[in-house]
Amino acid sequence: MAVTSTDSPTPGGRADLLRACRDAAIAGLVTLGMMLPLIGFRTVQNINNELVLETRPGLLLTMILIVVAGSLVISLVIRPWRQRKAAAHVAGESVQRAHVRATIAKYLTPFAIGFVLVYPILSIVFAGWQGSVKWVDNFGIQVLIYVMLGWGLNIVVGLAGLLDLGYVAFYAVGAYSYALLAKEFGLSFWILLPLAGCLSAFWGILLGFPVLRLRGDYLAIVTLAFGEIIRLVLINWVSFTNGYAGISGIPRPTFFGIPFNANDDGFAAVFGLEFTPMYRTLFLYYVIVGLALLTAFVTLRLRKLPVGRAWEALREDEIACRSLGVNTTNTKLTAFAMGAMFAGFAGSFFAARQGFISPESFTFMESAMIVAIVVLGGMGSMIGVAIAAVAMIGGTEIMRDMDFLKQIFGNSFDPTQYRMLLFGLAMVLIMIWKPRGLISTREPSTFLKERKTVAASFVKEGRG
Amino acid sequence: MEIFVQQLINGITLGSIYGLIAIGYTMVFGIIGMVNFAHGDVFMVSAFVALIASLILTTWLGISSVFLSLLIVLICAMLITSLISWTIERLAYRPLRGSFRLAPLISAIGMSIFLMNFVQVAQGPRNKPIPPFFQNVIVVMEKDGYEVTLAYKQIVIWAVTAILLAAFWYLVSKTSLGRAQRACEQDQNMASLVGVDVDRTISVTFIIGAALAAVAGTLYLMYYGVVSFADGFVPGIKAFTAAVLGGIGSLPGALLGGLLIGLIETMWSAYFSIDYKDVAAFSILVVTLIFLPQGLLGRPEVEKV
């Protein structure tokens, strides 16, 4: 946390040291000022329901010391190191490094797909039938849902360059479509999956129409407002959606008509296996793997079609696009529709997997999370988005059961509280560290003779 | 009629609070073209600072004069919130200046999530009620047993808003600081060529925005008597709506937009449906941006190649 920075390379460590100390002192004072009310005091309700104050001087002091130490480390270790690195920087190196990364990426994809396919088997081998439920369901399926949502949003944000902060609305449309149609009409998962996708795509076009003229921040805010409107309608239209209480008892998906239960006509009995609830989890796992791969495949193919090229052209320069005769209306609407469709698939899968949905699952925080995954992964980069989803969702899921932290910080310490805190912090830090995301290079979709990686500095995107 | 007058009073009160927050949005957007998404959460943080300051004053120091304690609380909240906002700008936004256009917005969304959860972790997830500051009301009109009342706290809100806005207007239009600010708004390169410290001016913009948000936060706490960690999001969006409605970048527009949003919200709740009042506010945002993107008092944005 360096507060002042006047970087002139001064000879002699003494001046540097003095300046570092001054910076650290200022940082400490600023922290004291900022944290005095919020950390120094804690408001608690006593038995008379009145608010009273408790003081936490120890915590405040610890925090200030951490900041001071961090500031000293930054100005004495990290900053000189970065300056040396910048001095030794050779032009063209970043392009070279991008090539190396692209080579890694080439072998990463088949490896990652293979790993995802054998992951449940591995987790059964290592954690046993009982223990692997957590790893396959809470971890695998959860991460894959977000990978799929990230890839879906990647079409809108990464390819077409339209920042959509209300993406979760389409996820909600998919989930409610499945829940309501399956409960009211008893339709099966495999009929409703495409239907929910179509309904979401329809909503994508519907909400896309009015925002065609908007760009950048304005577009982001309007989509946010749409997302919130849909959630508020879901909450308040009680006769249709059952409001806050949500919809429970949603029919679970079957193995092409064979239910996953312990009955005689259940999956285990039909195939002559011993019954465990794990079969359904495994089935759901492979369904979401299939859906995610479908998303990736469709996106990759679409990038090579005229519509995909129009998306990317639109992202780079809308005015140039229009003057070349690209129909921007259709281009934007197809991007919205495609993105929304995949959210609809993911939504109906989510409803089928949970068996219960409520508006609580479709808050703005969810949209922000998906946007964060896309942006942090590197907009437009499929592998980057997948890595970001694994890191962010997997990381926060792992935080749920980090019991060893309790031994350090005491029993009242609850790591799940810090999930979103760290999530927000990670968003800010990654933006500062790598504003173009983890993987900032791009594979061109068309090339002359030889495929060359497009280095980050040539990728202009997200101007929307 | 009586209901209308009562809602008018309530609406102007609510609108003053939205207007104060909206100025922060509109100034930051005017000067660096960024939607400061964390501004709503800065407002919420300021309400917490005010809460803690008022608890210290009343329970520890035993200051009984309401006006004196309100004044001290206001000053504390303004100072500390400004410091927080300055630090946020310094750490989370300044390194991203000159980066691609969405980077500051994403950083601001991250900051918003961070602030909200920070307050939740530091102060607990429950609602925080405080004893009311002013309880007296003035009966303005009475007809058939229905009393139209004007609470003292509403008068305080109007007065504080008016005084603060006058001071703020003086600062922006008459001082060299305000001149530097307007210069940066027009052309940052040119401003820096004629000796305006652009970085400092932007910092000051964030500080002024946060100070006004802190006033709004203190008044909000005083008006509703309760605050929770999640209270930043919806008022933040509504204040942003106000800024857009008034014409983003325009200071009188922000106040006008705030008053309009406050009035529309209270009227909607009174005459149509209280459940859908947030839907109404969000719909106004959508409709304004689509049909009147330059807002009521703003200049239309010219698209250049």
PDB file of N, CA and C in Angstrom, chain B residues 171-236:
ATOM      1  N   LEU B 171     -17.816  26.397  -4.189  1.00  0.00           N
ATOM      2  CA  LEU B 171     -16.523  25.744  -4.400  1.00  0.00           C
ATOM      3  C   LEU B 171     -16.280  25.467  -5.878  1.00  0.00           C
ATOM      4  N   VAL B 172     -17.296  24.985  -6.553  1.00  0.00           N
ATOM      5  CA  VAL B 172     -17.095  24.569  -7.942  1.00  0.00           C
ATOM      6  C   VAL B 172     -17.071  25.755  -8.884  1.00  0.00           C
ATOM      7  N   SER B 173     -17.871  26.774  -8.601  1.00  0.00           N
ATOM      8  CA  SER B 173     -17.973  27.834  -9.609  1.00  0.00           C
ATOM      9  C   SER B 173     -17.102  29.037  -9.304  1.00  0.00           C
ATOM     10  N   LYS B 174     -16.672  29.245  -8.051  1.00  0.00           N
ATOM     11  CA  LYS B 174     -15.964  30.483  -7.734  1.00  0.00           C
ATOM     12  C   LYS B 174     -14.484  30.286  -7.371  1.00  0.00           C
ATOM     13  N   THR B 175     -14.091  29.104  -6.976  1.00  0.00           N
ATOM     14  CA  THR B 175     -12.711  28.963  -6.506  1.00  0.00           C
ATOM     15  C   THR B 175     -11.811  28.434  -7.622  1.00  0.00           C
ATOM     16  N   SER B 176     -10.505  28.540  -7.401  1.00  0.00           N
ATOM     17  CA  SER B 176      -9.566  28.059  -8.413  1.00  0.00           C
ATOM     18  C   SER B 176      -9.646  26.539  -8.516  1.00  0.00           C
ATOM     19  N   LEU B 177      -9.979  25.911  -7.406  1.00  0.00           N
ATOM     20  CA  LEU B 177     -10.144  24.460  -7.420  1.00  0.00           C
ATOM     21  C   LEU B 177     -11.244  24.038  -8.387  1.00  0.00           C
ATOM     22  N   GLY B 178     -12.376  24.750  -8.301  1.00  0.00           N
ATOM     23  CA  GLY B 178     -13.484  24.431  -9.180  1.00  0.00           C
ATOM     24  C   GLY B 178     -13.122  24.693 -10.631  1.00  0.00           C
ATOM     25  N   ARG B 179     -12.327  25.762 -10.829  1.00  0.00           N
ATOM     26  CA  ARG B 179     -11.919  26.072 -12.198  1.00  0.00           C
ATOM     27  C   ARG B 179     -11.050  24.944 -12.746  1.00  0.00           C
ATOM     28  N   ALA B 180     -10.115  24.486 -11.906  1.00  0.00           N
ATOM     29  CA  ALA B 180      -9.244  23.382 -12.334  1.00  0.00           C
ATOM     30  C   ALA B 180     -10.087  22.161 -12.667  1.00  0.00           C
ATOM     31  N   GLN B 181     -11.103  21.947 -11.859  1.00  0.00           N
ATOM     32  CA  GLN B 181     -11.963  20.791 -12.083  1.00  0.00           C
ATOM     33  C   GLN B 181     -12.683  20.874 -13.419  1.00  0.00           C
ATOM     34  N   ARG B 182     -13.216  22.053 -13.684  1.00  0.00           N
ATOM     35  CA  ARG B 182     -13.935  22.205 -14.950  1.00  0.00           C
ATOM     36  C   ARG B 182     -12.976  22.102 -16.128  1.00  0.00           C
ATOM     37  N   ALA B 183     -11.753  22.589 -15.916  1.00  0.00           N
ATOM     38  CA  ALA B 183     -10.764  22.494 -16.995  1.00  0.00           C
ATOM     39  C   ALA B 183     -10.449  21.035 -17.287  1.00  0.00           C
ATOM     40  N   CYS B 184     -10.249  20.229 -16.229  1.00  0.00           N
ATOM     41  CA  CYS B 184      -9.944  18.813 -16.423  1.00  0.00           C
ATOM     42  C   CYS B 184     -11.096  18.105 -17.105  1.00  0.00           C
ATOM     43  N   GLU B 185     -12.312  18.551 -16.786  1.00  0.00           N
ATOM     44  CA  GLU B 185     -13.474  17.932 -17.395  1.00  0.00           C
ATOM     45  C   GLU B 185     -13.455  18.117 -18.906  1.00  0.00           C
ATOM     46  N   GLN B 186     -13.010  19.328 -19.323  1.00  0.00           N
ATOM     47  CA  GLN B 186     -13.029  19.599 -20.758  1.00  0.00           C
ATOM     48  C   GLN B 186     -11.893  18.902 -21.479  1.00  0.00           C
ATOM     49  N   ASP B 187     -10.681  19.035 -20.958  1.00  0.00           N
ATOM     50  CA  ASP B 187      -9.542  18.467 -21.664  1.00  0.00           C
ATOM     51  C   ASP B 187      -8.383  18.302 -20.684  1.00  0.00           C
ATOM     52  N   GLN B 188      -8.109  17.045 -20.341  1.00  0.00           N
ATOM     53  CA  GLN B 188      -7.088  16.823 -19.310  1.00  0.00           C
ATOM     54  C   GLN B 188      -5.687  17.189 -19.786  1.00  0.00           C
ATOM     55  N   ASN B 189      -5.362  16.861 -21.032  1.00  0.00           N
ATOM     56  CA  ASN B 189      -4.027  17.186 -21.527  1.00  0.00           C
ATOM     57  C   ASN B 189      -3.795  18.687 -21.512  1.00  0.00           C
ATOM     58  N   MET B 190      -4.781  19.395 -22.025  1.00  0.00           N
ATOM     59  CA  MET B 190      -4.670  20.847 -22.112  1.00  0.00           C
ATOM     60  C   MET B 190      -4.563  21.432 -20.713  1.00  0.00           C
ATOM     61  N   ALA B 191      -5.371  20.925 -19.798  1.00  0.00           N
ATOM     62  CA  ALA B 191      -5.340  21.432 -18.430  1.00  0.00           C
ATOM     63  C   ALA B 191      -3.962  21.234 -17.817  1.00  0.00           C
ATOM     64  N   SER B 192      -3.364  20.059 -18.075  1.00  0.00           N
ATOM     65  CA  SER B 192      -2.053  19.815 -17.481  1.00  0.00           C
ATOM     66  C   SER B 192      -1.004  20.728 -18.122  1.00  0.00           C
ATOM     67  N   LEU B 193      -1.213  21.097 -19.395  1.00  0.00           N
ATOM     68  CA  LEU B 193      -0.270  22.004 -20.050  1.00  0.00           C
ATOM     69  C   LEU B 193      -0.292  23.396 -19.441  1.00  0.00           C
ATOM     70  N   VAL B 194      -1.454  23.824 -18.984  1.00  0.00           N
ATOM     71  CA  VAL B 194      -1.506  25.157 -18.392  1.00  0.00           C
ATOM     72  C   VAL B 194      -1.311  25.106 -16.878  1.00  0.00           C
ATOM     73  N   GLY B 195      -0.794  23.993 -16.397  1.00  0.00           N
ATOM     74  CA  GLY B 195      -0.349  23.970 -15.012  1.00  0.00           C
ATOM     75  C   GLY B 195      -1.355  23.448 -14.004  1.00  0.00           C
ATOM     76  N   VAL B 196      -2.403  22.778 -14.466  1.00  0.00           N
ATOM     77  CA  VAL B 196      -3.335  22.177 -13.518  1.00  0.00           C
ATOM     78  C   VAL B 196      -2.816  20.776 -13.166  1.00  0.00           C
ATOM     79  N   ASP B 197      -2.737  20.495 -11.885  1.00  0.00           N
ATOM     80  CA  ASP B 197      -2.319  19.159 -11.456  1.00  0.00           C
ATOM     81  C   ASP B 197      -3.518  18.218 -11.597  1.00  0.00           C
ATOM     82  N   VAL B 198      -3.516  17.449 -12.694  1.00  0.00           N
ATOM     83  CA  VAL B 198      -4.712  16.668 -13.025  1.00  0.00           C
ATOM     84  C   VAL B 198      -4.972  15.600 -11.970  1.00  0.00           C
ATOM     85  N   ASP B 199      -3.922  14.887 -11.573  1.00  0.00           N
ATOM     86  CA  ASP B 199      -4.099  13.820 -10.585  1.00  0.00           C
ATOM     87  C   ASP B 199      -4.714  14.366  -9.298  1.00  0.00           C
ATOM     88  N   ARG B 200      -4.183  15.517  -8.871  1.00  0.00           N
ATOM     89  CA  ARG B 200      -4.668  16.083  -7.626  1.00  0.00           C
ATOM     90  C   ARG B 200      -6.127  16.502  -7.788  1.00  0.00           C
ATOM     91  N   THR B 201      -6.444  17.086  -8.932  1.00  0.00           N
ATOM     92  CA  THR B 201      -7.819  17.527  -9.146  1.00  0.00           C
ATOM     93  C   THR B 201      -8.779  16.349  -9.118  1.00  0.00           C
ATOM     94  N   ILE B 202      -8.350  15.239  -9.733  1.00  0.00           N
ATOM     95  CA  ILE B 202      -9.221  14.070  -9.735  1.00  0.00           C
ATOM     96  C   ILE B 202      -9.403  13.548  -8.311  1.00  0.00           C
ATOM     97  N   SER B 203      -8.296  13.536  -7.549  1.00  0.00           N
ATOM     98  CA  SER B 203      -8.405  13.121  -6.148  1.00  0.00           C
ATOM     99  C   SER B 203      -9.402  13.993  -5.401  1.00  0.00           C
ATOM    100  N   VAL B 204      -9.290  15.297  -5.622  1.00  0.00           N
ATOM    101  CA  VAL B 204     -10.187  16.217  -4.916  1.00  0.00           C
ATOM    102  C   VAL B 204     -11.632  15.961  -5.318  1.00  0.00           C
ATOM    103  N   THR B 205     -11.846  15.642  -6.599  1.00  0.00           N
ATOM    104  CA  THR B 205     -13.198  15.328  -7.047  1.00  0.00           C
ATOM    105  C   THR B 205     -13.760  14.153  -6.269  1.00  0.00           C
ATOM    106  N   PHE B 206     -12.939  13.105  -6.116  1.00  0.00           N
ATOM    107  CA  PHE B 206     -13.399  11.946  -5.356  1.00  0.00           C
ATOM    108  C   PHE B 206     -13.683  12.343  -3.906  1.00  0.00           C
ATOM    109  N   ILE B 207     -12.827  13.211  -3.361  1.00  0.00           N
ATOM    110  CA  ILE B 207     -13.012  13.601  -1.958  1.00  0.00           C
ATOM    111  C   ILE B 207     -14.313  14.384  -1.786  1.00  0.00           C
ATOM    112  N   ILE B 208     -14.573  15.315  -2.720  1.00  0.00           N
ATOM    113  CA  ILE B 208     -15.808  16.107  -2.597  1.00  0.00           C
ATOM    114  C   ILE B 208     -17.027  15.199  -2.741  1.00  0.00           C
ATOM    115  N   GLY B 209     -16.962  14.301  -3.742  1.00  0.00           N
ATOM    116  CA  GLY B 209     -18.086  13.380  -3.942  1.00  0.00           C
ATOM    117  C   GLY B 209     -18.341  12.562  -2.695  1.00  0.00           C
ATOM    118  N   ALA B 210     -17.254  12.070  -2.082  1.00  0.00           N
ATOM    119  CA  ALA B 210     -17.410  11.238  -0.899  1.00  0.00           C
ATOM    120  C   ALA B 210     -17.928  12.046   0.267  1.00  0.00           C
ATOM    121  N   ALA B 211     -17.482  13.314   0.384  1.00  0.00           N
ATOM    122  CA  ALA B 211     -17.956  14.138   1.500  1.00  0.00           C
ATOM    123  C   ALA B 211     -19.458  14.362   1.389  1.00  0.00           C
ATOM    124  N   LEU B 212     -19.924  14.620   0.157  1.00  0.00           N
ATOM    125  CA  LEU B 212     -21.374  14.800  -0.012  1.00  0.00           C
ATOM    126  C   LEU B 212     -22.120  13.496   0.239  1.00  0.00           C
ATOM    127  N   ALA B 213     -21.520  12.370  -0.195  1.00  0.00           N
ATOM    128  CA  ALA B 213     -22.147  11.074   0.088  1.00  0.00           C
ATOM    129  C   ALA B 213     -22.199  10.846   1.589  1.00  0.00           C
ATOM    130  N   ALA B 214     -21.171  11.329   2.316  1.00  0.00           N
ATOM    131  CA  ALA B 214     -21.166  11.152   3.762  1.00  0.00           C
ATOM    132  C   ALA B 214     -22.277  11.952   4.414  1.00  0.00           C
ATOM    133  N   VAL B 215     -22.515  13.155   3.886  1.00  0.00           N
ATOM    134  CA  VAL B 215     -23.647  13.929   4.397  1.00  0.00           C
ATOM    135  C   VAL B 215     -24.931  13.148   4.155  1.00  0.00           C
ATOM    136  N   ALA B 216     -25.065  12.618   2.918  1.00  0.00           N
ATOM    137  CA  ALA B 216     -26.254  11.823   2.599  1.00  0.00           C
ATOM    138  C   ALA B 216     -26.356  10.630   3.546  1.00  0.00           C
ATOM    139  N   GLY B 217     -25.215   9.976   3.812  1.00  0.00           N
ATOM    140  CA  GLY B 217     -25.237   8.799   4.683  1.00  0.00           C
ATOM    141  C   GLY B 217     -25.679   9.157   6.087  1.00  0.00           C
ATOM    142  N   THR B 218     -25.166  10.268   6.610  1.00  0.00           N
ATOM    143  CA  THR B 218     -25.559  10.683   7.956  1.00  0.00           C
ATOM    144  C   THR B 218     -27.047  11.016   8.000  1.00  0.00           C
ATOM    145  N   LEU B 219     -27.506  11.743   6.983  1.00  0.00           N
ATOM    146  CA  LEU B 219     -28.920  12.113   6.953  1.00  0.00           C
ATOM    147  C   LEU B 219     -29.809  10.881   6.802  1.00  0.00           C
ATOM    148  N   TYR B 220     -29.347   9.937   6.000  1.00  0.00           N
ATOM    149  CA  TYR B 220     -30.090   8.689   5.794  1.00  0.00           C
ATOM    150  C   TYR B 220     -30.243   7.958   7.119  1.00  0.00           C
ATOM    151  N   LEU B 221     -29.119   7.859   7.848  1.00  0.00           N
ATOM    152  CA  LEU B 221     -29.146   7.181   9.145  1.00  0.00           C
ATOM    153  C   LEU B 221     -30.100   7.897  10.089  1.00  0.00           C
ATOM    154  N   MET B 222     -30.045   9.238  10.076  1.00  0.00           N
ATOM    155  CA  MET B 222     -30.890  10.011  10.967  1.00  0.00           C
ATOM    156  C   MET B 222     -32.362   9.858  10.580  1.00  0.00           C
ATOM    157  N   TYR B 223     -32.622   9.784   9.272  1.00  0.00           N
ATOM    158  CA  TYR B 223     -34.005   9.747   8.785  1.00  0.00           C
ATOM    159  C   TYR B 223     -34.642   8.385   9.050  1.00  0.00           C
ATOM    160  N   TYR B 224     -33.924   7.331   8.680  1.00  0.00           N
ATOM    161  CA  TYR B 224     -34.518   5.999   8.824  1.00  0.00           C
ATOM    162  C   TYR B 224     -34.199   5.369  10.167  1.00  0.00           C
ATOM    163  N   GLY B 225     -33.117   5.826  10.822  1.00  0.00           N
ATOM    164  CA  GLY B 225     -32.769   5.292  12.132  1.00  0.00           C
ATOM    165  C   GLY B 225     -32.190   3.903  12.100  1.00  0.00           C
ATOM    166  N   VAL B 226     -31.866   3.388  10.909  1.00  0.00           N
ATOM    167  CA  VAL B 226     -31.328   2.038  10.824  1.00  0.00           C
ATOM    168  C   VAL B 226     -30.466   1.942   9.582  1.00  0.00           C
ATOM    169  N   VAL B 227     -29.420   1.143   9.668  1.00  0.00           N
ATOM    170  CA  VAL B 227     -28.564   0.951   8.500  1.00  0.00           C
ATOM    171  C   VAL B 227     -28.040  -0.478   8.530  1.00  0.00           C
ATOM    172  N   SER B 228     -27.827  -1.065   7.343  1.00  0.00           N
ATOM    173  CA  SER B 228     -27.204  -2.382   7.293  1.00  0.00           C
ATOM    174  C   SER B 228     -26.177  -2.384   6.169  1.00  0.00           C
ATOM    175  N   PHE B 229     -25.349  -3.415   6.169  1.00  0.00           N
ATOM    176  CA  PHE B 229     -24.232  -3.439   5.219  1.00  0.00           C
ATOM    177  C   PHE B 229     -24.701  -3.467   3.770  1.00  0.00           C
ATOM    178  N   ALA B 230     -25.924  -3.926   3.521  1.00  0.00           N
ATOM    179  CA  ALA B 230     -26.396  -4.056   2.134  1.00  0.00           C
ATOM    180  C   ALA B 230     -27.103  -2.800   1.665  1.00  0.00           C
ATOM    181  N   ASP B 231     -27.122  -1.737   2.487  1.00  0.00           N
ATOM    182  CA  ASP B 231     -27.902  -0.553   2.144  1.00  0.00           C
ATOM    183  C   ASP B 231     -27.254   0.331   1.101  1.00  0.00           C
ATOM    184  N   GLY B 232     -26.092  -0.041   0.605  1.00  0.00           N
ATOM    185  CA  GLY B 232     -25.438   0.827  -0.361  1.00  0.00           C
ATOM    186  C   GLY B 232     -25.899   0.600  -1.783  1.00  0.00           C
ATOM    187  N   PHE B 233     -26.269  -0.631  -2.099  1.00  0.00           N
ATOM    188  CA  PHE B 233     -26.493  -0.988  -3.496  1.00  0.00           C
ATOM    189  C   PHE B 233     -27.686  -0.246  -4.109  1.00  0.00           C
ATOM    190  N   VAL B 234     -28.865  -0.425  -3.505  1.00  0.00           N
ATOM    191  CA  VAL B 234     -30.069   0.134  -4.131  1.00  0.00           C
ATOM    192  C   VAL B 234     -30.060   1.670  -4.116  1.00  0.00           C
ATOM    193  N   PRO B 235     -29.767   2.340  -2.971  1.00  0.00           N
ATOM    194  CA  PRO B 235     -29.669   3.798  -3.056  1.00  0.00           C
ATOM    195  C   PRO B 235     -28.604   4.247  -4.052  1.00  0.00           C
ATOM    196  N   GLY B 236     -27.518   3.470  -4.154  1.00  0.00           N
ATOM    197  CA  GLY B 236     -26.478   3.820  -5.115  1.00  0.00           C
ATOM    198  C   GLY B 236     -27.007   3.810  -6.532  1.00  0.00           C
TER     199      GLY B 236
END
